[in-house]
Short mmCIF file of C-alpha atoms in Angstrom, two decimals:
data_model
loop_
_atom_site.label_atom_id
_atom_site.label_comp_id
_atom_site.label_asym_id
_atom_site.label_seq_id
_atom_site.Cartn_x
_atom_site.Cartn_y
_atom_site.Cartn_z
CA MET A 1 33.26 -13.01 354.71
CA SER A 2 34.30 -16.62 354.05
CA HIS A 3 33.92 -19.41 356.63
CA PHE A 4 37.72 -19.54 356.97
CA GLN A 5 38.03 -15.80 357.60
CA ARG A 6 35.20 -15.94 360.13
CA LEU A 7 36.93 -18.85 361.88
CA VAL A 8 40.18 -16.86 362.10
CA LEU A 9 38.37 -13.97 363.78
CA ILE A 10 36.56 -16.28 366.22
CA VAL A 11 39.86 -17.92 367.20
CA LEU A 12 41.39 -14.50 367.79
CA GLY A 13 38.36 -13.57 369.87
CA ALA A 14 39.05 -16.60 372.04
CA LEU A 15 42.55 -15.27 372.61
CA GLY A 16 41.03 -12.26 374.34
CA LEU A 17 39.87 -9.82 371.69
CA ALA A 18 36.99 -7.86 373.17
CA GLY A 19 37.23 -4.64 371.20
CA PRO A 20 39.72 -2.37 369.52
CA ALA A 21 42.56 -0.41 370.99
CA SER A 22 41.92 3.32 371.19
CA ALA A 23 43.97 5.56 368.99
CA THR A 24 47.43 6.48 370.26
CA ASN A 25 49.71 7.68 367.45
CA VAL A 26 46.72 8.42 365.20
CA PHE A 27 45.32 4.89 364.55
CA ARG A 28 48.55 3.03 365.40
CA LEU A 29 49.63 1.70 368.77
CA GLU A 30 52.74 3.41 370.10
CA GLY A 31 54.65 0.14 370.38
CA TYR A 32 54.06 -3.57 369.81
CA GLY A 33 54.49 -5.98 372.68
CA ALA A 34 55.30 -5.30 376.33
CA VAL A 35 59.04 -4.81 375.82
CA SER A 36 58.74 -2.17 373.11
CA ARG A 37 55.77 -0.46 374.78
CA ALA A 38 57.60 -0.09 378.10
CA MET A 39 60.64 1.36 376.29
CA GLY A 40 58.77 4.19 374.60
CA GLY A 41 57.95 2.19 371.47
CA THR A 42 61.58 1.58 370.48
CA SER A 43 62.04 -1.60 368.44
CA ALA A 44 64.47 -1.06 365.56
CA ALA A 45 67.67 -2.42 367.10
CA HIS A 46 66.89 -4.57 370.17
CA ASP A 47 65.02 -7.79 370.93
CA THR A 48 61.24 -7.36 371.34
CA GLY A 49 60.21 -11.01 370.93
CA SER A 50 57.58 -12.05 368.42
CA ALA A 51 56.31 -8.44 368.29
CA ALA A 52 59.28 -7.83 365.97
CA LEU A 53 57.03 -9.20 363.22
CA LEU A 54 55.16 -5.87 363.30
CA ALA A 55 58.22 -3.66 363.80
CA ASN A 56 61.64 -4.83 362.54
CA PRO A 57 61.57 -8.53 361.58
CA ALA A 58 65.38 -8.60 361.48
CA THR A 59 65.41 -8.39 365.28
CA LEU A 60 63.80 -11.85 365.44
CA GLY A 61 67.38 -13.11 365.18
CA LEU A 62 68.43 -11.37 368.41
CA GLY A 63 66.67 -13.87 370.65
CA SER A 64 68.06 -17.08 372.07
CA GLY A 65 68.04 -20.35 370.14
CA GLY A 66 65.13 -22.77 370.09
CA SER A 67 61.46 -21.78 370.20
CA ARG A 68 59.38 -19.25 372.10
CA LEU A 69 55.65 -18.77 372.47
CA ASP A 70 54.28 -15.35 373.44
CA LEU A 71 50.70 -14.86 374.64
CA GLY A 72 49.37 -11.59 375.94
CA ILE A 73 46.68 -8.98 376.07
CA ASP A 74 46.64 -5.25 375.42
CA LEU A 75 44.24 -3.13 377.49
CA VAL A 76 43.60 0.51 376.59
CA THR A 77 41.45 2.67 378.86
CA THR A 78 40.42 6.16 377.89
CA SER A 79 41.09 8.02 381.10
CA HIS A 80 39.71 11.26 379.63
CA LEU A 81 37.96 11.73 376.30
CA GLU A 82 35.38 14.44 375.82
CA ILE A 83 34.12 16.76 373.13
CA GLU A 84 33.16 20.28 374.20
CA ASN A 85 30.70 22.50 372.40
CA ALA A 86 32.77 25.68 372.44
CA ALA A 87 29.67 27.82 371.85
CA THR A 88 27.54 26.51 374.74
CA GLY A 89 30.05 24.82 377.04
CA GLU A 90 28.22 21.47 376.83
CA THR A 91 30.36 18.35 376.85
CA ALA A 92 29.95 14.88 375.38
CA ARG A 93 32.05 12.34 377.28
CA SER A 94 32.96 8.95 375.85
CA GLY A 95 31.92 6.27 378.32
CA HIS A 96 30.56 2.78 379.02
CA ARG A 97 27.71 2.23 376.62
CA ASP A 98 27.36 0.02 373.53
CA VAL A 99 31.05 0.47 372.76
CA ALA A 100 32.99 0.27 376.02
CA SER A 101 35.58 2.80 377.03
CA ALA A 102 38.07 0.00 377.80
CA TYR A 103 39.37 -1.94 374.83
CA TYR A 104 41.17 -5.26 374.62
CA ALA A 105 43.40 -6.57 371.86
CA PRO A 106 45.21 -9.91 371.46
CA GLN A 107 48.90 -10.67 371.32
CA ALA A 108 50.09 -14.08 370.18
CA GLY A 109 53.32 -15.13 368.51
CA TYR A 110 55.55 -18.13 367.91
CA VAL A 111 59.24 -17.81 366.97
CA ARG A 112 61.70 -20.58 366.09
CA ARG A 113 65.45 -20.07 365.70
CA SER A 114 67.75 -22.61 364.07
CA GLY A 115 71.28 -21.48 363.30
CA ALA A 116 71.33 -18.34 361.16
CA LEU A 117 67.63 -18.59 360.30
CA THR A 118 64.77 -17.45 362.55
CA TRP A 119 61.12 -17.49 361.56
CA GLY A 120 57.90 -16.57 363.30
CA VAL A 121 54.15 -16.16 363.00
CA GLY A 122 51.78 -14.07 365.08
CA ALA A 123 48.50 -12.22 365.53
CA TYR A 124 48.59 -8.66 366.86
CA ALA A 125 46.25 -5.70 366.90
CA GLY A 126 48.04 -2.87 365.16
CA GLY A 127 45.75 -0.13 366.37
CA GLY A 128 42.35 1.45 365.99
CA LEU A 129 40.07 3.78 367.91
CA GLY A 130 36.89 3.66 369.93
CA THR A 131 34.43 6.30 371.12
CA GLU A 132 30.92 6.17 372.55
CA TYR A 133 29.08 9.45 373.15
CA GLY A 134 25.63 7.95 373.42
CA LYS A 135 22.35 9.29 372.06
CA ASN A 136 21.64 12.30 374.25
CA SER A 137 24.60 14.67 373.90
CA PHE A 138 24.77 17.81 371.76
CA LEU A 139 26.41 15.67 369.08
CA SER A 140 22.99 14.02 368.58
CA ARG A 141 21.19 17.37 368.29
CA THR A 142 20.56 19.13 364.97
CA PRO A 143 21.40 22.83 364.41
CA GLY A 144 17.67 23.53 364.70
CA GLY A 145 17.55 22.04 368.18
CA ILE A 146 16.01 18.60 367.47
CA ASP A 147 17.23 15.91 369.86
CA THR A 148 17.41 12.97 367.47
CA GLY A 149 18.24 10.16 369.91
CA LEU A 150 20.68 8.85 367.30
CA GLU A 151 24.03 7.35 368.30
CA ASN A 152 27.39 9.06 367.84
CA SER A 153 30.16 6.50 368.18
CA SER A 154 33.07 4.85 366.41
CA ARG A 155 35.02 1.64 366.56
CA LEU A 156 38.00 0.75 364.37
CA LEU A 157 40.29 -2.26 364.66
CA VAL A 158 43.26 -3.13 362.47
CA LEU A 159 44.43 -6.72 362.96
CA HIS A 160 47.75 -8.09 361.66
CA ILE A 161 48.53 -11.79 361.07
CA PRO A 162 52.21 -11.77 360.02
CA LEU A 163 54.59 -14.49 358.89
CA GLY A 164 58.24 -13.43 358.89
CA MET A 165 61.85 -14.45 359.07
CA SER A 166 65.34 -13.13 359.70
CA TYR A 167 68.70 -14.38 358.44
CA GLN A 168 72.08 -13.67 360.02
CA VAL A 169 74.30 -12.91 357.04
CA ASP A 170 77.47 -12.64 359.13
CA ASP A 171 78.48 -11.70 362.66
CA ARG A 172 77.42 -8.09 362.04
CA LEU A 173 74.53 -8.01 359.55
CA THR A 174 71.07 -9.56 359.93
CA VAL A 175 68.23 -9.03 357.44
CA GLY A 176 64.56 -9.86 357.73
CA GLY A 177 61.12 -9.54 356.21
CA ALA A 178 57.47 -10.27 356.92
CA ILE A 179 54.28 -10.57 354.93
CA GLU A 180 50.91 -10.47 356.59
CA ALA A 181 47.18 -10.79 356.22
CA GLN A 182 45.35 -7.73 357.52
CA TRP A 183 41.77 -7.30 358.63
CA THR A 184 40.14 -3.92 359.20
CA GLY A 185 36.75 -3.55 360.83
CA MET A 186 34.80 -0.33 361.39
CA ASN A 187 31.62 0.67 363.23
CA LEU A 188 30.28 4.21 363.01
CA GLY A 189 27.35 6.32 364.11
CA LEU A 190 27.61 9.92 362.85
CA LEU A 191 25.07 12.75 362.67
CA LEU A 192 25.70 15.48 360.11
CA GLY A 193 23.69 18.68 360.53
CA ALA A 194 21.85 20.22 357.59
CA ASP A 195 24.51 22.91 357.32
CA GLN A 196 27.21 20.24 357.08
CA VAL A 197 25.21 18.42 354.39
CA ALA A 198 24.79 21.70 352.48
CA SER A 199 28.51 22.42 352.80
CA LEU A 200 29.40 18.98 351.42
CA ILE A 201 27.02 19.46 348.49
CA GLY A 202 28.31 22.98 347.81
CA ARG A 203 31.91 21.72 347.72
CA ASN A 204 30.97 18.83 345.41
CA ARG A 205 31.79 16.41 348.22
CA ALA A 206 28.30 14.90 348.23
CA ARG A 207 27.03 13.54 344.91
CA GLY A 208 24.60 10.99 343.56
CA SER A 209 20.90 10.44 342.94
CA LEU A 210 20.07 10.66 346.67
CA VAL A 211 21.34 14.26 346.91
CA PRO A 212 18.29 15.92 345.31
CA ALA A 213 16.04 13.54 347.27
CA LEU A 214 17.61 14.62 350.56
CA ALA A 215 17.67 18.29 349.57
CA GLY A 216 13.97 18.07 348.70
CA ILE A 217 12.88 16.81 352.13
CA PRO A 218 10.90 19.63 353.79
CA GLY A 219 12.49 20.88 357.00
CA LEU A 220 15.67 18.81 356.57
CA GLU A 221 17.70 19.12 359.79
CA GLY A 222 20.41 16.50 359.26
CA ALA A 223 21.47 13.08 358.05
CA HIS A 224 22.75 10.20 360.19
CA PHE A 225 24.97 7.34 359.02
CA SER A 226 24.95 4.16 361.06
CA PHE A 227 26.70 0.84 360.51
CA SER A 228 27.69 -1.35 363.41
CA ARG A 229 27.46 -4.79 364.99
CA SER A 230 27.39 -5.56 368.68
CA SER A 231 29.78 -8.50 368.19
CA ASP A 232 33.28 -7.90 369.60
CA VAL A 233 34.80 -9.83 366.70
CA GLU A 234 32.95 -8.55 363.65
CA SER A 235 32.20 -4.98 362.57
CA GLY A 236 29.56 -3.13 360.59
CA ALA A 237 31.91 -2.76 357.62
CA ASP A 238 35.09 -4.77 357.17
CA ALA A 239 37.61 -6.04 354.67
CA TRP A 240 40.72 -8.19 354.29
CA GLY A 241 43.99 -7.24 352.67
CA TRP A 242 47.70 -7.62 353.01
CA GLY A 243 50.87 -5.78 353.97
CA GLY A 244 54.50 -6.38 354.80
CA ARG A 245 57.81 -4.96 355.94
CA LEU A 246 61.56 -5.32 355.48
CA GLY A 247 64.29 -4.73 358.04
CA LEU A 248 67.92 -5.09 358.98
CA THR A 249 70.23 -4.74 361.94
CA TYR A 250 73.98 -4.06 361.91
CA ARG A 251 76.35 -4.45 364.86
CA LEU A 252 78.69 -1.47 364.96
CA SER A 253 80.58 -2.79 367.99
CA GLU A 254 80.21 -5.29 370.80
CA SER A 255 77.91 -2.88 372.61
CA THR A 256 76.13 -0.93 369.84
CA ARG A 257 73.70 -2.01 367.14
CA ILE A 258 71.72 0.01 364.60
CA GLY A 259 68.53 -1.06 362.87
CA ALA A 260 66.14 0.04 360.16
CA ALA A 261 62.75 -1.15 358.97
CA TYR A 262 60.28 -0.15 356.28
CA GLY A 263 56.60 -1.08 356.49
CA PHE A 264 54.66 -0.93 353.24
CA ARG A 265 51.35 0.87 352.80
CA SER A 266 48.51 -1.62 353.26
CA HIS A 267 46.55 -3.08 350.36
CA MET A 268 43.03 -3.42 351.75
CA ASP A 269 39.83 -4.09 349.86
CA ASP A 270 37.07 -1.54 350.36
CA LEU A 271 35.28 -1.93 353.71
CA GLU A 272 31.69 -3.05 353.08
CA GLY A 273 28.60 -3.82 355.13
CA LYS A 274 24.94 -3.14 355.83
CA ALA A 275 24.08 0.39 356.91
CA ARG A 276 21.27 2.84 357.51
CA LEU A 277 20.99 6.44 356.34
CA THR A 278 18.43 8.40 358.36
CA ALA A 279 17.19 11.80 357.22
CA VAL A 280 16.00 14.02 360.10
CA SER A 281 13.19 16.43 359.27
CA SER A 282 11.41 18.97 361.45
CA VAL A 283 8.29 18.24 359.37
CA ALA A 284 8.39 14.53 358.56
CA GLY A 285 10.41 13.23 361.51
CA GLN A 286 13.03 10.55 360.83
CA ILE A 287 13.12 8.85 357.44
CA ALA A 288 15.24 5.67 357.43
CA LEU A 289 16.84 4.42 354.22
CA PRO A 290 18.49 1.01 354.81
CA GLY A 291 21.17 -0.02 352.37
CA ARG A 292 24.81 -0.95 351.99
CA ILE A 293 27.88 1.14 352.66
CA ARG A 294 31.39 1.03 351.25
CA ILE A 295 34.43 2.85 352.67
CA VAL A 296 36.70 3.25 349.67
CA ASP A 297 40.48 2.78 349.82
CA PHE A 298 40.82 2.98 353.61
CA GLN A 299 44.49 2.13 354.10
CA MET A 300 47.14 2.09 356.80
CA PRO A 301 50.26 4.17 356.01
CA SER A 302 53.83 3.28 355.16
CA THR A 303 56.39 3.59 357.96
CA LEU A 304 60.15 4.08 357.99
CA THR A 305 62.03 3.57 361.25
CA VAL A 306 65.73 3.85 362.06
CA GLY A 307 67.16 3.30 365.50
CA ILE A 308 70.09 2.45 367.71
CA ALA A 309 70.54 0.29 370.81
CA HIS A 310 73.57 0.66 373.07
CA GLN A 311 74.55 -1.67 375.93
CA ALA A 312 75.91 1.07 378.16
CA THR A 313 76.85 -1.33 380.97
CA GLU A 314 76.41 -5.03 381.58
CA ASN A 315 72.97 -4.30 383.02
CA LEU A 316 71.85 -1.11 381.23
CA LEU A 317 70.44 -0.97 377.67
CA LEU A 318 69.63 2.36 375.99
CA ALA A 319 67.61 2.70 372.77
CA ALA A 320 66.37 5.44 370.46
CA ASP A 321 64.22 5.33 367.30
CA VAL A 322 62.99 7.87 364.78
CA SER A 323 59.94 6.90 362.70
CA HIS A 324 58.28 8.60 359.74
CA VAL A 325 54.63 7.62 359.14
CA GLY A 326 53.07 8.50 355.81
CA TRP A 327 49.55 9.51 356.80
CA LYS A 328 49.33 12.24 354.14
CA LYS A 329 48.96 9.78 351.25
CA VAL A 330 46.32 7.57 352.86
CA MET A 331 44.11 9.98 354.84
CA LYS A 332 43.25 12.84 352.51
CA ASP A 333 39.54 12.01 352.57
CA ILE A 334 37.26 9.38 354.06
CA LYS A 335 35.36 8.22 350.98
CA VAL A 336 31.88 6.86 351.63
CA ARG A 337 29.66 5.19 349.04
CA TYR A 338 26.08 4.39 349.97
CA ALA A 339 23.48 2.45 348.00
CA ALA A 340 19.91 2.44 349.38
CA ASP A 341 18.02 -0.86 349.16
CA GLY A 342 15.07 0.93 347.57
CA GLY A 343 17.25 2.60 344.94
CA GLY A 344 19.45 5.65 344.90
CA GLU A 345 23.13 6.24 345.57
CA LEU A 346 25.22 8.71 347.53
CA ALA A 347 28.95 9.43 347.36
CA VAL A 348 30.40 11.47 350.23
CA GLU A 349 34.00 12.56 350.73
CA LEU A 350 34.75 13.78 354.25
CA PRO A 351 37.96 15.88 354.29
CA GLN A 352 40.78 14.78 356.63
CA ASN A 353 44.05 16.07 355.10
CA TYR A 354 46.26 14.35 357.66
CA ARG A 355 49.91 15.33 357.87
CA ASP A 356 52.82 12.90 357.87
CA VAL A 357 54.05 12.16 361.39
CA THR A 358 57.60 11.95 362.74
CA ILE A 359 57.97 10.12 366.05
CA LEU A 360 60.98 10.23 368.38
CA SER A 361 61.07 7.28 370.80
CA LEU A 362 63.51 6.80 373.69
CA GLY A 363 63.84 3.81 376.01
CA ALA A 364 65.99 2.20 378.69
CA ALA A 365 66.12 -1.23 380.35
CA TYR A 366 68.03 -2.17 383.51
CA ARG A 367 68.64 -5.77 384.58
CA ILE A 368 68.61 -6.70 388.30
CA ASP A 369 68.84 -10.45 388.97
CA ARG A 370 65.58 -11.90 387.60
CA TRP A 371 64.03 -8.49 387.06
CA THR A 372 64.37 -6.15 384.07
CA LEU A 373 63.03 -2.65 384.69
CA ARG A 374 62.10 -0.49 381.70
CA ALA A 375 61.07 3.09 380.99
CA GLY A 376 60.61 5.29 377.95
CA ALA A 377 58.93 8.21 376.21
CA SER A 378 57.84 9.27 372.75
CA ILE A 379 56.78 12.48 371.08
CA ALA A 380 55.27 13.16 367.66
CA ASN A 381 53.82 16.04 365.68
CA GLN A 382 50.04 16.37 365.33
CA ALA A 383 48.64 14.58 362.27
CA ILE A 384 45.14 16.08 362.30
CA PRO A 385 44.66 19.68 361.08
CA ASP A 386 42.49 21.76 363.39
CA ASN A 387 39.92 22.33 360.63
CA THR A 388 39.15 18.64 359.90
CA LEU A 389 38.70 17.16 363.38
CA PHE A 390 35.64 14.90 363.83
CA GLY A 391 34.26 14.31 367.29
CA VAL A 392 34.03 10.56 366.64
CA ILE A 393 37.61 10.35 365.32
CA PRO A 394 39.71 12.04 368.03
CA ALA A 395 43.05 10.45 367.13
CA THR A 396 44.98 13.28 368.76
CA PRO A 397 47.51 12.04 371.41
CA THR A 398 51.13 12.79 370.48
CA ARG A 399 53.11 12.38 373.74
CA HIS A 400 53.58 9.19 375.73
CA LEU A 401 55.38 8.14 378.90
CA SER A 402 55.92 4.46 379.65
CA ALA A 403 57.32 2.02 382.18
CA GLY A 404 57.33 -1.72 382.76
CA PHE A 405 59.19 -4.81 383.84
CA SER A 406 60.00 -8.43 383.08
CA TYR A 407 60.37 -11.20 385.62
CA ASP A 408 62.13 -14.47 384.76
CA PHE A 409 60.72 -17.47 386.60
CA GLY A 410 63.62 -19.46 385.19
CA ARG A 411 65.23 -20.01 381.81
CA SER A 412 61.94 -21.02 380.22
CA ASN A 413 59.25 -18.64 381.48
CA THR A 414 58.99 -14.84 381.62
CA LEU A 415 56.21 -12.45 382.60
CA ASP A 416 56.26 -9.02 380.91
CA PHE A 417 54.26 -5.94 381.85
CA ALA A 418 54.12 -2.45 380.35
CA TYR A 419 52.20 0.73 381.13
CA SER A 420 51.96 3.65 378.74
CA HIS A 421 50.22 6.98 379.38
CA ALA A 422 49.17 9.32 376.57
CA LEU A 423 49.41 12.83 377.98
CA ARG A 424 46.31 14.99 377.66
CA GLU A 425 45.97 16.63 374.26
CA SER A 426 43.43 19.23 373.11
CA LEU A 427 42.45 20.15 369.57
CA GLY A 428 39.63 22.37 368.32
CA ASN A 429 37.66 22.74 365.10
CA ALA A 430 35.13 25.39 364.09
CA SER A 431 35.16 24.65 360.34
CA GLU A 432 32.51 23.03 358.16
CA PRO A 433 31.86 20.48 356.88
CA ASN A 434 33.25 18.39 359.76
CA VAL A 435 31.39 20.33 362.45
CA SER A 436 28.06 22.09 362.51
CA SER A 437 28.29 25.89 362.37
CA GLY A 438 26.26 25.99 365.57
CA ALA A 439 28.66 23.77 367.46
CA PRO A 440 32.40 24.43 367.12
CA ILE A 441 34.10 21.68 369.07
CA ARG A 442 37.19 21.02 371.18
CA SER A 443 38.45 17.50 371.79
CA THR A 444 40.39 16.68 374.97
CA HIS A 445 41.95 13.23 375.08
CA ALA A 446 44.20 11.25 377.44
CA GLN A 447 44.48 7.51 377.93
CA ASP A 448 46.28 4.65 379.67
CA ASN A 449 47.58 1.48 378.07
CA PHE A 450 48.48 -1.75 379.87
CA VAL A 451 50.18 -4.78 378.32
CA LEU A 452 50.59 -8.13 380.04
CA SER A 453 52.25 -11.07 378.30
CA TYR A 454 53.76 -14.45 379.07
CA THR A 455 56.66 -16.09 377.24
CA HIS A 456 57.52 -19.77 377.27
CA ARG A 457 60.82 -20.92 375.73
CA PHE A 458 61.42 -24.51 374.70
#
C-alpha cells in the first residue's frame, strides 16, 4: 500500500470509520445516504444528495443551486446473528470480541451546482460484512472433537471514493456519470474440517505442492486460514481498484419523473496480505505455516436500476425502484492462493454459486413545515444457494423495513436520520465442502441500521 493510499484510509478513519457495515443485500447496503435508506433504498428518480454518486449520478442535478456538504455516519448493529449446529443444537452467536458486532462506516460528500452542470465528490462505504464467533464454539471444533481454540470470524469492507457530474440537457432530460476509486479490505478466520479438506481435494478444488504435505500429516483433523489486522482502517488482505456508473432522469410531467442507472462491475486487483495456515493434527498438535495469501478476482457486481418518483400532492412524494444485481458472474467461487514462507503453494476454490438478485424498493416522503417524514420497504430474492452457505459469510437478509426524517434548521442546515431493519432470515446448509459432515448448519440473521447525517448548503 502506498503512502498516499494509506493517508486516504487514515483520513477516512478520522471521519468515523470504525469497521465495516454488516451485509444487507448480500454485501451491498440497501440504500446510500439517509434519504434513500429511509425510503426503502429508492434513489433512481428523486434527490438523495451527494449519495447519488453511488446510485444515480443524474439526480445530482435535482438539488438546489450552489454548494452542499454532507457529513454522516452509518451504524449497523447485528440484532441477531447465530449459526446453529443442526445435529447437536449448539449455537455460535456473533458478538463483541475482536471484531465488534456494531459496525460504523463514513459518509462524506460535496456537491456544487452551477447552471445546467452539477458535480460532486464523496467517500461512502458501499457495504461489507462482519462476524465474530470467537474461539470456543463448535465452529472451532474439528470433526474428531478437538477444540482448536482458533478464531472463526470475518470482516469485509468495500469503500467508494467517487467523482461524478450531471448535466441538464433540457427541461426534461438530465444525464450523469461517475468514476470512482474503490478499496476492498478483508479479514478472515476459518476452520475447515478434515472432511471438508478431503472434499475439496476430491473435487479438484484444492491443488498445489502443499496438498500432499497436508494429506501426509498423521491424524489430520483440519486446516485453519487466518489473515487479519486489529486496525479499524486496514485489513489482513486488501486491494485498490476502480468502478463507475451512468444514469439519467426524464421528467414525464410536472409531478412525475423516471430514472435509470447502470453501475459497472468493479475492476479490483487481487486482495493480498500476510496470512497463516495452521494444520490441526490429533498426533502432532497444531502446525503453523506462515505465508502470504491472495484472494483472486474478488469483485463487486454490476447493477441496473430503473425507478419512478411521483409528487402525489404538494407534500407527498412516492417512489419505486427495481434493481437487478449481477452476483452470478462475480461470486461463483472464492479463489484463494496461498504461498508458505518456507516453500509450498496451495490453491483453493470455495464454491459459492450466487444467484443474480432482483430488488423491489418502495418509499414515501411527507413534508410538514420543517419536517420531512419518510418510510419504505424492500424485498429481494435469496442470492446464496442453501448448499454453499458459510457460517462466516451469512449474507442472507432479503427483506427490509425503513423509516426516517429530515429537519431543516433553516435554508442552510438540515439533519437527516434513517432507520432500517432487516427482517430475520434463516438459511441452512448440510453440504460439503462448505460445512463439515458432522455439523450441518443453519444461519439466522437479523439486523438494524441507523444513519445520521448533516447537510450544510452555501
